[in-house]
Structures are given as structure tokens and as C-alpha cells.
CSV table of C-alpha atoms in Angstrom, one decimal:
chain,number,residue,atom,x,y,z
X,1,MET,CA,126.4,116.6,111.0
X,2,PHE,CA,125.0,118.4,114.1
X,3,VAL,CA,122.1,116.7,115.7
X,4,ASP,CA,119.9,118.6,118.2
X,5,MET,CA,116.3,117.6,118.5
X,6,PRO,CA,113.8,116.2,115.9
X,7,LEU,CA,111.7,119.0,114.3
X,8,ALA,CA,108.5,117.8,116.0
X,9,GLN,CA,110.1,118.2,119.4
X,10,LEU,CA,111.6,121.6,118.5
X,11,LEU,CA,108.2,122.9,117.5
X,12,GLU,CA,107.0,122.2,121.1
X,13,TYR,CA,110.2,123.1,122.9
X,14,ARG,CA,109.4,125.9,125.4
X,15,PRO,CA,111.9,125.6,128.2
X,16,ASP,CA,111.7,127.5,131.5
X,17,ARG,CA,113.2,131.0,131.3
X,18,HIS,CA,116.0,132.2,133.6
X,19,GLU,CA,114.8,135.8,134.2
X,20,PRO,CA,116.7,137.9,136.6
X,21,GLU,CA,114.9,140.0,139.1
X,22,GLY,CA,114.7,143.6,137.9
X,23,PHE,CA,115.1,142.7,134.2
X,24,ASP,CA,112.8,145.4,133.0
X,25,ALA,CA,114.1,148.0,135.4
X,26,PHE,CA,117.7,147.2,134.3
X,27,TRP,CA,116.8,148.0,130.7
X,28,GLU,CA,114.7,151.0,131.5
X,29,ARG,CA,117.6,152.5,133.4
X,30,THR,CA,120.0,151.6,130.7
X,31,LEU,CA,118.0,153.3,128.0
X,32,ALA,CA,117.2,156.3,130.2
X,33,GLU,CA,120.9,156.9,130.8
X,34,SER,CA,121.8,156.8,127.1
X,35,ARG,CA,118.8,159.0,126.2
X,36,ALA,CA,120.2,161.6,128.5
X,37,HIS,CA,122.8,162.2,125.8
X,38,ASP,CA,121.8,164.1,122.7
X,39,LEU,CA,121.2,161.6,119.9
X,40,GLY,CA,123.1,164.0,117.6
X,41,ALA,CA,122.4,162.1,114.4
X,42,VAL,CA,124.5,163.4,111.5
X,43,PHE,CA,124.0,162.2,107.9
X,44,THR,CA,126.8,163.2,105.5
X,45,GLU,CA,126.1,162.3,101.9
X,46,VAL,CA,129.1,160.7,100.3
X,47,GLU,CA,130.0,160.3,96.6
X,48,THR,CA,130.2,156.8,95.4
X,49,ASP,CA,130.1,155.0,92.0
X,50,LEU,CA,126.5,153.8,92.7
X,51,ALA,CA,124.6,155.9,90.3
X,52,LEU,CA,121.2,154.7,91.4
X,53,VAL,CA,121.7,154.9,95.2
X,54,ARG,CA,122.2,157.8,97.6
X,55,VAL,CA,124.6,157.0,100.3
X,56,PHE,CA,125.0,158.8,103.7
X,57,ASP,CA,127.8,158.3,106.2
X,58,VAL,CA,126.0,158.2,109.6
X,59,ARG,CA,127.2,159.2,113.1
X,60,TYR,CA,125.0,159.2,116.2
X,61,ALA,CA,125.3,158.8,120.0
X,62,GLY,CA,124.8,155.3,121.2
X,63,PHE,CA,125.3,153.9,124.7
X,64,GLY,CA,127.0,156.4,127.0
X,65,GLY,CA,126.9,159.0,124.3
X,66,HIS,CA,129.6,157.1,122.4
X,67,GLU,CA,129.8,157.8,118.7
X,68,ILE,CA,128.4,155.0,116.6
X,69,ARG,CA,128.9,154.9,112.8
X,70,GLY,CA,126.8,153.5,110.0
X,71,TRP,CA,125.4,153.9,106.5
X,72,LEU,CA,122.0,155.1,105.2
X,73,LEU,CA,121.3,154.1,101.6
X,74,ALA,CA,118.2,155.0,99.6
X,75,PRO,CA,117.1,154.9,96.0
X,76,ALA,CA,118.5,157.9,94.2
X,77,ALA,CA,115.2,158.8,92.6
X,78,ALA,CA,113.2,158.5,95.8
X,79,GLU,CA,111.8,161.7,97.5
X,80,GLY,CA,110.6,159.9,100.6
X,81,PRO,CA,109.4,159.2,103.1
X,82,LEU,CA,110.4,155.6,102.6
X,83,PRO,CA,110.0,152.5,104.7
X,84,CYS,CA,113.4,151.6,106.3
X,85,VAL,CA,115.2,148.5,107.4
X,86,VAL,CA,117.6,149.0,110.3
X,87,GLN,CA,120.2,146.3,109.7
X,88,TYR,CA,122.3,144.7,112.4
X,89,ILE,CA,125.5,142.7,111.8
X,90,GLY,CA,126.7,139.2,112.7
X,91,TYR,CA,129.5,138.5,115.2
X,92,GLY,CA,132.9,139.9,114.2
X,93,GLY,CA,131.6,142.0,111.3
X,94,GLY,CA,131.3,145.7,110.7
X,95,ARG,CA,129.3,148.0,108.5
X,96,GLY,CA,131.5,147.2,105.4
X,97,LEU,CA,131.2,149.3,102.3
X,98,PRO,CA,128.0,150.8,100.8
X,99,HIS,CA,127.8,148.4,97.9
X,100,ASP,CA,127.4,145.6,100.5
X,101,TRP,CA,123.8,146.8,101.2
X,102,LEU,CA,122.0,147.2,97.9
X,103,THR,CA,119.2,144.8,98.3
X,104,TRP,CA,116.8,147.0,100.1
X,105,PRO,CA,117.4,150.2,98.0
X,106,ALA,CA,116.8,148.0,94.9
X,107,ALA,CA,113.4,147.1,96.5
X,108,GLY,CA,112.6,150.7,97.0
X,109,TRP,CA,113.4,150.9,100.7
X,110,ALA,CA,115.9,152.8,102.7
X,111,VAL,CA,118.4,150.8,104.7
X,112,PHE,CA,120.2,152.0,107.9
X,113,VAL,CA,123.3,149.8,108.7
X,114,MET,CA,124.6,150.0,112.2
X,115,ASP,CA,128.3,149.4,112.7
X,116,SER,CA,129.0,147.1,115.7
X,117,ARG,CA,131.3,148.9,118.2
X,118,GLY,CA,134.7,147.2,118.6
X,119,GLN,CA,134.0,144.7,115.8
X,120,GLY,CA,134.7,144.6,112.1
X,121,GLY,CA,138.1,142.9,112.2
X,122,GLY,CA,136.9,139.4,111.5
X,123,TRP,CA,135.1,139.4,108.1
X,124,ARG,CA,133.4,142.7,107.1
X,125,VAL,CA,135.3,145.8,108.0
X,126,GLY,CA,134.1,148.2,110.7
X,127,ASP,CA,135.4,151.4,112.1
X,128,THR,CA,133.5,152.2,115.3
X,129,PRO,CA,135.6,151.9,118.4
X,130,ASP,CA,134.4,150.7,121.8
X,131,PRO,CA,135.8,153.1,124.3
X,132,VAL,CA,134.9,151.0,127.3
X,133,GLY,CA,137.7,148.8,128.6
X,134,GLY,CA,139.1,147.5,131.9
X,135,THR,CA,136.1,145.4,132.7
X,136,GLY,CA,137.8,142.3,134.1
X,137,PRO,CA,139.1,139.0,132.7
X,138,GLU,CA,137.9,137.8,129.3
X,139,VAL,CA,138.9,135.5,126.4
X,140,SER,CA,139.3,136.6,122.8
X,141,GLY,CA,136.0,137.8,121.3
X,142,LYS,CA,133.1,139.9,122.7
X,143,LEU,CA,131.0,137.3,124.5
X,144,THR,CA,133.0,137.4,127.7
X,145,HIS,CA,133.8,141.1,127.7
X,146,GLY,CA,132.6,142.5,131.0
X,147,VAL,CA,130.7,139.3,131.7
X,148,LEU,CA,131.1,139.5,135.5
X,149,ASP,CA,128.7,142.4,135.8
X,150,PRO,CA,125.5,143.2,133.8
X,151,ASP,CA,126.4,147.0,133.9
X,152,ASP,CA,129.8,146.3,132.4
X,153,TYR,CA,128.8,143.7,129.8
X,154,TYR,CA,129.5,144.4,126.2
X,155,TYR,CA,126.0,143.5,125.0
X,156,ARG,CA,124.5,146.2,127.2
X,157,ARG,CA,126.2,148.7,125.0
X,158,LEU,CA,125.6,146.9,121.7
X,159,TYR,CA,121.8,146.4,122.3
X,160,THR,CA,121.5,150.0,123.4
X,161,ASP,CA,123.3,151.1,120.3
X,162,GLY,CA,120.7,149.1,118.4
X,163,VAL,CA,117.8,151.0,120.0
X,164,ARG,CA,119.5,154.3,119.3
X,165,ALA,CA,120.0,153.3,115.7
X,166,VAL,CA,116.2,153.1,115.2
X,167,GLU,CA,115.9,156.5,116.8
X,168,ALA,CA,118.6,157.9,114.5
X,169,ALA,CA,117.1,156.4,111.4
X,170,ARG,CA,113.7,158.0,112.2
X,171,THR,CA,115.2,161.5,112.2
X,172,HIS,CA,116.1,161.4,108.5
X,173,PRO,CA,113.6,163.1,106.1
X,174,LEU,CA,113.9,160.2,103.7
X,175,VAL,CA,112.6,157.7,106.3
X,176,ASP,CA,109.0,157.2,107.3
X,177,PRO,CA,109.3,156.8,111.1
X,178,SER,CA,106.1,154.7,111.2
X,179,ARG,CA,107.5,152.1,108.8
X,180,VAL,CA,110.7,151.0,110.3
X,181,VAL,CA,111.7,147.3,110.3
X,182,VAL,CA,114.7,145.7,112.2
X,183,SER,CA,116.7,142.9,110.7
X,184,GLY,CA,119.7,140.8,111.5
X,185,GLY,CA,121.2,137.3,111.5
X,186,SER,CA,123.1,135.6,114.3
X,187,GLN,CA,124.4,138.4,116.5
X,188,GLY,CA,122.4,140.7,114.3
X,189,GLY,CA,119.3,138.6,115.1
X,190,ALA,CA,120.0,138.9,118.8
X,191,ILE,CA,120.1,142.7,118.5
X,192,ALA,CA,116.9,142.7,116.4
X,193,MET,CA,115.2,140.5,119.1
X,194,ALA,CA,116.2,142.8,121.9
X,195,VAL,CA,115.5,146.1,120.1
X,196,SER,CA,112.1,145.0,118.8
X,197,SER,CA,111.1,144.2,122.4
X,198,MET,CA,112.2,147.6,123.7
X,199,VAL,CA,110.9,149.7,120.8
X,200,PRO,CA,107.3,148.6,120.7
X,201,ASP,CA,106.1,150.6,117.6
X,202,LEU,CA,108.2,148.9,115.0
X,203,LEU,CA,106.5,147.6,111.9
X,204,PHE,CA,108.2,144.2,111.7
X,205,ALA,CA,111.3,142.3,112.7
X,206,PHE,CA,113.4,139.8,110.7
X,207,ILE,CA,115.2,137.6,113.2
X,208,ASP,CA,117.5,135.1,111.5
X,209,VAL,CA,119.3,132.2,113.2
X,210,PRO,CA,119.5,134.4,116.4
X,211,PHE,CA,122.5,134.2,118.7
X,212,MET,CA,122.3,134.9,122.5
X,213,SER,CA,119.1,132.9,123.1
X,214,HIS,CA,118.7,130.1,125.7
X,215,ILE,CA,122.3,130.8,126.5
X,216,ARG,CA,122.7,128.5,129.5
X,217,HIS,CA,121.6,125.6,127.2
X,218,ALA,CA,123.7,126.7,124.2
X,219,ALA,CA,126.8,126.8,126.3
X,220,VAL,CA,126.6,123.1,127.1
X,221,ILE,CA,125.4,121.6,123.8
X,222,THR,CA,127.8,123.2,121.3
X,223,ASP,CA,131.6,123.6,121.2
X,224,GLU,CA,131.5,126.1,118.3
X,225,ASP,CA,132.4,129.7,118.7
X,226,PRO,CA,131.1,132.1,119.9
X,227,TYR,CA,129.5,130.0,122.6
X,228,ALA,CA,132.8,128.1,123.1
X,229,GLU,CA,134.3,131.4,124.4
X,230,LEU,CA,132.1,130.9,127.5
X,231,GLY,CA,133.5,127.4,127.9
X,232,ARG,CA,137.1,128.6,127.7
X,233,PHE,CA,136.4,131.4,130.1
X,234,LEU,CA,134.7,129.1,132.7
X,235,LYS,CA,137.3,126.4,132.3
X,236,ALA,CA,139.7,128.9,133.9
X,237,HIS,CA,137.3,130.8,136.1
X,238,ARG,CA,135.5,127.8,137.6
X,239,HIS,CA,134.2,129.6,140.6
X,240,ARG,CA,132.5,132.3,138.3
X,241,PHE,CA,129.8,130.0,136.9
X,242,ASP,CA,126.8,131.5,138.7
X,243,GLN,CA,128.1,135.0,138.4
X,244,VAL,CA,128.6,134.7,134.6
X,245,PHE,CA,125.2,133.2,133.9
X,246,ALA,CA,123.5,135.7,136.2
X,247,THR,CA,124.9,138.4,133.9
X,248,LEU,CA,124.0,136.6,130.7
X,249,ASP,CA,120.4,136.2,131.8
X,250,HIS,CA,119.9,140.0,131.4
X,251,PHE,CA,120.8,139.6,127.7
X,252,ASP,CA,119.1,136.3,126.8
X,253,GLY,CA,116.8,136.5,123.8
X,254,VAL,CA,114.3,134.2,125.4
X,255,ASN,CA,113.6,136.9,128.0
X,256,PHE,CA,113.2,139.5,125.3
X,257,ALA,CA,111.0,137.2,123.2
X,258,ALA,CA,108.5,136.8,126.1
X,259,ARG,CA,108.0,140.5,126.1
X,260,ASN,CA,108.0,141.1,122.3
X,261,THR,CA,104.8,142.0,120.5
X,262,THR,CA,106.5,143.1,117.2
X,263,PRO,CA,105.3,140.9,114.3
X,264,ALA,CA,108.3,138.8,113.3
X,265,LEU,CA,109.7,136.3,110.9
X,266,PHE,CA,112.4,133.9,112.2
X,267,SER,CA,114.7,131.4,110.5
X,268,VAL,CA,116.6,128.4,111.6
X,269,GLY,CA,119.0,125.9,110.1
X,270,LEU,CA,118.5,122.4,111.5
X,271,ARG,CA,122.2,121.6,111.2
X,272,ASP,CA,123.4,124.8,112.9
X,273,GLY,CA,126.1,124.2,115.5
X,274,VAL,CA,126.7,127.9,116.1
X,275,THR,CA,123.1,128.8,117.2
X,276,PRO,CA,121.7,125.3,117.7
X,277,PRO,CA,118.0,124.8,116.6
X,278,SER,CA,116.8,124.3,120.2
X,279,THR,CA,118.1,127.7,121.2
X,280,VAL,CA,116.3,129.4,118.2
X,281,PHE,CA,113.0,127.5,118.9
X,282,ALA,CA,113.3,128.4,122.6
X,283,ALA,CA,113.1,132.0,121.7
X,284,TYR,CA,110.5,131.5,118.9
X,285,ASN,CA,108.2,129.5,121.1
X,286,HIS,CA,108.3,132.1,123.9
X,287,TYR,CA,107.8,134.9,121.4
X,288,ALA,CA,104.7,136.8,122.5
X,289,GLY,CA,103.9,138.6,119.2
X,290,PRO,CA,102.6,137.5,115.8
X,291,LYS,CA,105.3,135.2,114.3
X,292,ASP,CA,106.3,132.8,111.7
X,293,ILE,CA,109.5,130.8,111.0
X,294,ARG,CA,111.3,129.4,108.0
X,295,VAL,CA,113.0,126.1,108.7
X,296,TRP,CA,116.0,125.1,106.5
X,297,HIS,CA,116.4,121.4,107.0
X,298,PHE,CA,119.8,120.8,105.6
X,299,ASN,CA,121.5,124.1,106.4
X,300,GLY,CA,123.8,125.2,109.2
X,301,HIS,CA,124.4,128.7,110.5
X,302,GLU,CA,124.1,130.1,107.0
X,303,GLY,CA,120.4,129.3,107.3
X,304,GLY,CA,118.5,130.3,104.2
X,305,GLU,CA,121.0,132.8,102.9
X,306,SER,CA,119.7,134.4,99.7
X,307,ALA,CA,116.5,132.2,99.9
X,308,GLN,CA,115.8,133.8,103.3
X,309,VAL,CA,116.3,137.3,101.8
X,310,THR,CA,113.7,136.3,99.2
X,311,GLU,CA,111.3,135.6,102.1
X,312,HIS,CA,112.1,139.0,103.6
X,313,LEU,CA,111.3,140.8,100.4
X,314,ARG,CA,108.1,138.8,100.0
X,315,VAL,CA,106.9,139.8,103.5
X,316,ALA,CA,108.0,143.4,103.0
X,317,ARG,CA,105.9,143.8,99.9
X,318,LYS,CA,102.8,143.0,102.0
X,319,LEU,CA,103.5,145.2,104.9
X,320,PRO,CA,100.9,148.0,105.3
X,321,ALA,CA,101.5,151.7,105.8
X,322,GLY,CA,101.6,151.1,109.6
X,323,ARG,CA,102.1,148.3,112.0
X,324,CYS,CA,100.7,145.0,110.7
X,325,THR,CA,98.8,142.2,112.4
X,326,ALA,CA,99.1,138.4,112.2
X,327,SER,CA,96.1,138.3,109.8
X,328,GLN,CA,97.7,140.8,107.4
X,329,ARG,CA,100.8,138.6,107.1
């Protein structure tokens, strides 16, 4: 059993943020550099055995103009434009196969699934390479890849890919660009947090058990991966402590949360050792927009699983034809 803080304390937990100077300028420059490349979104309809769903293989230009792959699924009978969920994936996973993503089409929505560059070898297959290498020492996994410099850091590329995924989804005629929601759990929740702060006109954000929040705290209270990758790296690179965390501050969900005005639903598992509850509540309590959270008392990093999906669907049914307010939720 993992013990973090009592729920009453978590609900009030709002730690100081470590925000680097020039945080906004860093991300404005990052997005401007990637937007200098043609988005080049290509949707190729593919034949599957899913009689009630249309499936498109997706290619678009993410960070640095690099090709990012994905899926777009929509109900076969739909003429559009449809509300769309842009789905981000947890650590180590990839876009998988089309039949992995049937929930939202069954609910009458389109879903755009972004593959995570350089991942997909751990549990759900992916096939988008990360062409960037040679960024210094690292341990196995992505958390320390390029961690000595914010410009080289892996999550600079991944978060930017997430922004460009929204832009790509909005180009398809089946998608209503005014009714786009972002969603993800763990690493996917981190991407959803960052993207929804940098794309201010999203309809909603589902942010489940988010990784990459309150990172300095997470690194010292849990020995579970992926945060344990930082511990292994710093055990060897003792003199790099300040340099590493100065980089990570540019990617911390707490700093994105403080800027985020997109209405959002969070989730947390109170026995989660991967993204400890205090790290989730640090982001949630700093979150500037309309928000709610589902607390799963006896669950770990799985959070609410299918029960949380039920919450997503319930909220989605109530979303208006345009951005909602707290009172409309």
C-alpha cells in the first residue's frame, strides 16, 4: 500500500511552483519553429473488418517537421462535422490498432489517436520514429532523454506533437474544429495538460492520473518508474542535479496548470505510486480553469479505468456546441 497524504490534506495541497524564467517565451518559440513547417496532414482511409467505423491512417508534421503517425476513427454512418477527441497515450505505448479505439466512435464522436514518437515498444505497438538522437547521457526510457537542456529534451518534441495533432485533426472534414477535446492518462494526461494550456480554444480536457506534474516532489517520494529513471540518472550524474531539474521545470504540469483555462475533468488514484496523489493534486489545485476531479480511493495508477471512461462519456454528452463554462458542467 502506498501512503501519500490524507485526502483532506490533498484537497488543500497547493505547493510553490518552480517556474523557469522565460517559460512562456520558450513555448512560444518552440511552437513557432514547428509551425514554420507545413502541417501536411494526410488522411488515408484504410480497409478494416470494422463494419460500423471508418478508419484513416494519419500522417502529419510534428515538432521539427518530423512525420507523426496516428489514427482517425469515425462512425461509418456519420456525415460530420463531428465532435472529436484527440487521444494521447501513456508511457511506453503507441497508437496500437484501430479496434483499440472504438469507445468514442460508438458514442458518435470522432477520435484522433496520436502515436508517441519513439515509443510503442513497451505495451501497445507504435511505429513513429524519433529522429532526434545524440542528446547526451540518459538511462533507459524517455524521461532522461536530452534532460540536460530544455531545447534537446524529449518532451519538448512530444508536447509539440500533441499541439500539432489538434491542428491536424481540425483539418479533416469529418471533424468540427470548434468541438475538439483532448484526453489522456498518465503520460497522455501530461500531454493533454500541456496542450490544453497552449491551445486555448479547446472544448474540454480529460486529464487522468497525469504524469510530469510536481516533478521535483515526485522524484523524491516514489521509487516507481518512470520517475525512478531520474533517480538512476542522478545517482550517476550527481553534479547534474540543478541542471536536470532546471530542464524539467519547463515541462512540469503544475506550470501548465496555472495557465490553463480549458474546462477539465481530472482523476486520481489514492494508492498510486507511479503518479503519487500529491503530484496530481498539485496540478489540480493550481489549475486556473473550470475543473472537477474523480477520486478513486482504493486504486493505484489504473485510476478509475472503465469507470473513469463512463465519467468521460457522461461529461461529453453534456458538452455544448462550443466551449462550455463551469456552470454548464
